[in-house]
PDB file of C-alpha atoms in Angstrom:
ATOM      1  CA  MET S1057      -6.732  27.042  30.720  1.00 69.00           C
ATOM      2  CA  ALA S1058      -5.762  25.063  27.614  1.00 78.00           C
ATOM      3  CA  SER S1059      -4.710  21.443  27.777  1.00 85.00           C
ATOM      4  CA  ILE S1060      -3.332  18.873  25.360  1.00 86.00           C
ATOM      5  CA  ASN S1061      -4.546  15.306  25.143  1.00 85.00           C
ATOM      6  CA  SER S1062      -2.236  12.846  23.450  1.00 89.00           C
ATOM      7  CA  VAL S1063      -2.554   9.177  22.599  1.00 90.00           C
ATOM      8  CA  VAL S1064       0.026   6.746  21.245  1.00 93.00           C
ATOM      9  CA  LEU S1065      -1.456   4.032  19.023  1.00 94.00           C
ATOM     10  CA  ILE S1066       0.812   1.220  17.868  1.00 95.00           C
ATOM     11  CA  GLY S1067      -0.582  -1.124  15.261  1.00 96.00           C
ATOM     12  CA  ASN S1068      -0.809  -1.913  11.560  1.00 96.00           C
ATOM     13  CA  ALA S1069      -2.332   0.176   8.777  1.00 97.00           C
ATOM     14  CA  THR S1070      -5.521  -1.384   7.435  1.00 97.00           C
ATOM     15  CA  ARG S1071      -5.429   0.578   4.178  1.00 96.00           C
ATOM     16  CA  ASP S1072      -3.132   2.904   2.229  1.00 96.00           C
ATOM     17  CA  ALA S1073      -3.122   6.531   3.338  1.00 95.00           C
ATOM     18  CA  GLU S1074      -5.353   8.693   1.095  1.00 96.00           C
ATOM     19  CA  LEU S1075      -4.160  12.284   0.613  1.00 96.00           C
ATOM     20  CA  LYS S1076      -6.545  15.081  -0.400  1.00 96.00           C
ATOM     21  CA  VAL S1077      -5.894  18.780  -0.881  1.00 95.00           C
ATOM     22  CA  LEU S1078      -8.569  21.133   0.437  1.00 94.00           C
ATOM     23  CA  SER S1079      -9.751  24.240  -1.432  1.00 95.00           C
ATOM     24  CA  ASN S1080      -7.570  26.414   0.821  1.00 94.00           C
ATOM     25  CA  GLY S1081      -4.470  24.393  -0.146  1.00 93.00           C
ATOM     26  CA  ALA S1082      -4.142  22.451   3.115  1.00 94.00           C
ATOM     27  CA  SER S1083      -3.361  18.729   2.867  1.00 96.00           C
ATOM     28  CA  VAL S1084      -5.430  16.142   4.729  1.00 97.00           C
ATOM     29  CA  VAL S1085      -4.800  12.390   4.933  1.00 97.00           C
ATOM     30  CA  ASN S1086      -6.999   9.528   6.145  1.00 97.00           C
ATOM     31  CA  PHE S1087      -6.021   5.938   6.917  1.00 97.00           C
ATOM     32  CA  GLY S1088      -7.092   3.053   9.120  1.00 97.00           C
ATOM     33  CA  LEU S1089      -5.127   1.522  11.979  1.00 97.00           C
ATOM     34  CA  ALA S1090      -5.700  -1.794  13.777  1.00 97.00           C
ATOM     35  CA  THR S1091      -4.424  -2.239  17.338  1.00 97.00           C
ATOM     36  CA  THR S1092      -4.429  -5.589  19.124  1.00 95.00           C
ATOM     37  CA  ASP S1093      -4.410  -6.207  22.873  1.00 94.00           C
ATOM     38  CA  LYS S1094      -3.352  -9.647  24.194  1.00 95.00           C
ATOM     39  CA  TRP S1095      -3.718 -10.891  27.760  1.00 95.00           C
ATOM     40  CA  VAL S1096      -4.168 -14.010  29.882  1.00 95.00           C
ATOM     41  CA  ASP S1097      -7.472 -14.367  31.765  1.00 92.00           C
ATOM     42  CA  LYS S1098      -6.662 -14.612  35.478  1.00 91.00           C
ATOM     43  CA  ASP S1099      -9.497 -17.037  36.251  1.00 92.00           C
ATOM     44  CA  THR S1100      -9.257 -19.472  33.332  1.00 92.00           C
ATOM     45  CA  ARG S1101      -5.588 -18.866  32.406  1.00 92.00           C
ATOM     46  CA  GLU S1102      -6.846 -18.718  28.832  1.00 94.00           C
ATOM     47  CA  SER S1103      -5.020 -16.495  26.335  1.00 95.00           C
ATOM     48  CA  LYS S1104      -7.300 -13.759  24.962  1.00 95.00           C
ATOM     49  CA  GLU S1105      -6.982 -11.200  22.198  1.00 95.00           C
ATOM     50  CA  ALA S1106      -9.029  -8.158  21.111  1.00 96.00           C
ATOM     51  CA  THR S1107      -8.513  -5.995  18.038  1.00 97.00           C
ATOM     52  CA  GLU S1108      -9.769  -2.424  17.695  1.00 97.00           C
ATOM     53  CA  PHE S1109      -9.960  -0.401  14.482  1.00 97.00           C
ATOM     54  CA  HIS S1110      -9.260   3.336  14.370  1.00 97.00           C
ATOM     55  CA  ASN S1111      -9.831   5.939  11.643  1.00 97.00           C
ATOM     56  CA  ILE S1112      -6.950   8.431  11.668  1.00 95.00           C
ATOM     57  CA  THR S1113      -6.926  11.928  10.118  1.00 96.00           C
ATOM     58  CA  ALA S1114      -3.912  14.247   9.929  1.00 95.00           C
ATOM     59  CA  PHE S1115      -3.355  17.660   8.361  1.00 95.00           C
ATOM     60  CA  ARG S1116      -0.706  19.764   6.575  1.00 94.00           C
ATOM     61  CA  LYS S1117       2.951  18.609   6.615  1.00 95.00           C
ATOM     62  CA  LEU S1118       2.227  15.589   8.798  1.00 95.00           C
ATOM     63  CA  ALA S1119      -0.387  14.506   6.240  1.00 96.00           C
ATOM     64  CA  GLU S1120       2.185  14.656   3.432  1.00 94.00           C
ATOM     65  CA  LEU S1121       4.705  12.634   5.477  1.00 95.00           C
ATOM     66  CA  ILE S1122       2.113   9.985   6.337  1.00 96.00           C
ATOM     67  CA  GLU S1123       0.973   9.694   2.695  1.00 95.00           C
ATOM     68  CA  ARG S1124       4.538   8.846   1.614  1.00 95.00           C
ATOM     69  CA  ARG S1125       5.194   6.276   4.367  1.00 95.00           C
ATOM     70  CA  VAL S1126       1.945   4.564   5.410  1.00 95.00           C
ATOM     71  CA  LYS S1127       0.885   1.635   3.220  1.00 96.00           C
ATOM     72  CA  LYS S1128      -1.533  -1.197   3.987  1.00 96.00           C
ATOM     73  CA  GLY S1129       0.056  -3.574   6.521  1.00 93.00           C
ATOM     74  CA  SER S1130       2.853  -1.204   7.557  1.00 93.00           C
ATOM     75  CA  HIS S1131       3.612  -0.922  11.286  1.00 92.00           C
TER      76      HIS S1131
END
């Protein structure tokens, strides 16, 4: 049985989206995304923050849309 995994990442682009066209004509785009999690430590009541960096790849029409809209720093 097939299943779909999906994830929603909300953050800021760390670099401009780079579009490439493969030999078969399909578009592929790569860009970086930084997500930050903020919380308060229950024991020390100290504010904490952690940032994670993600490498994102998309194909075909979605790749073309991303290339036009995603620039470094965009949300």
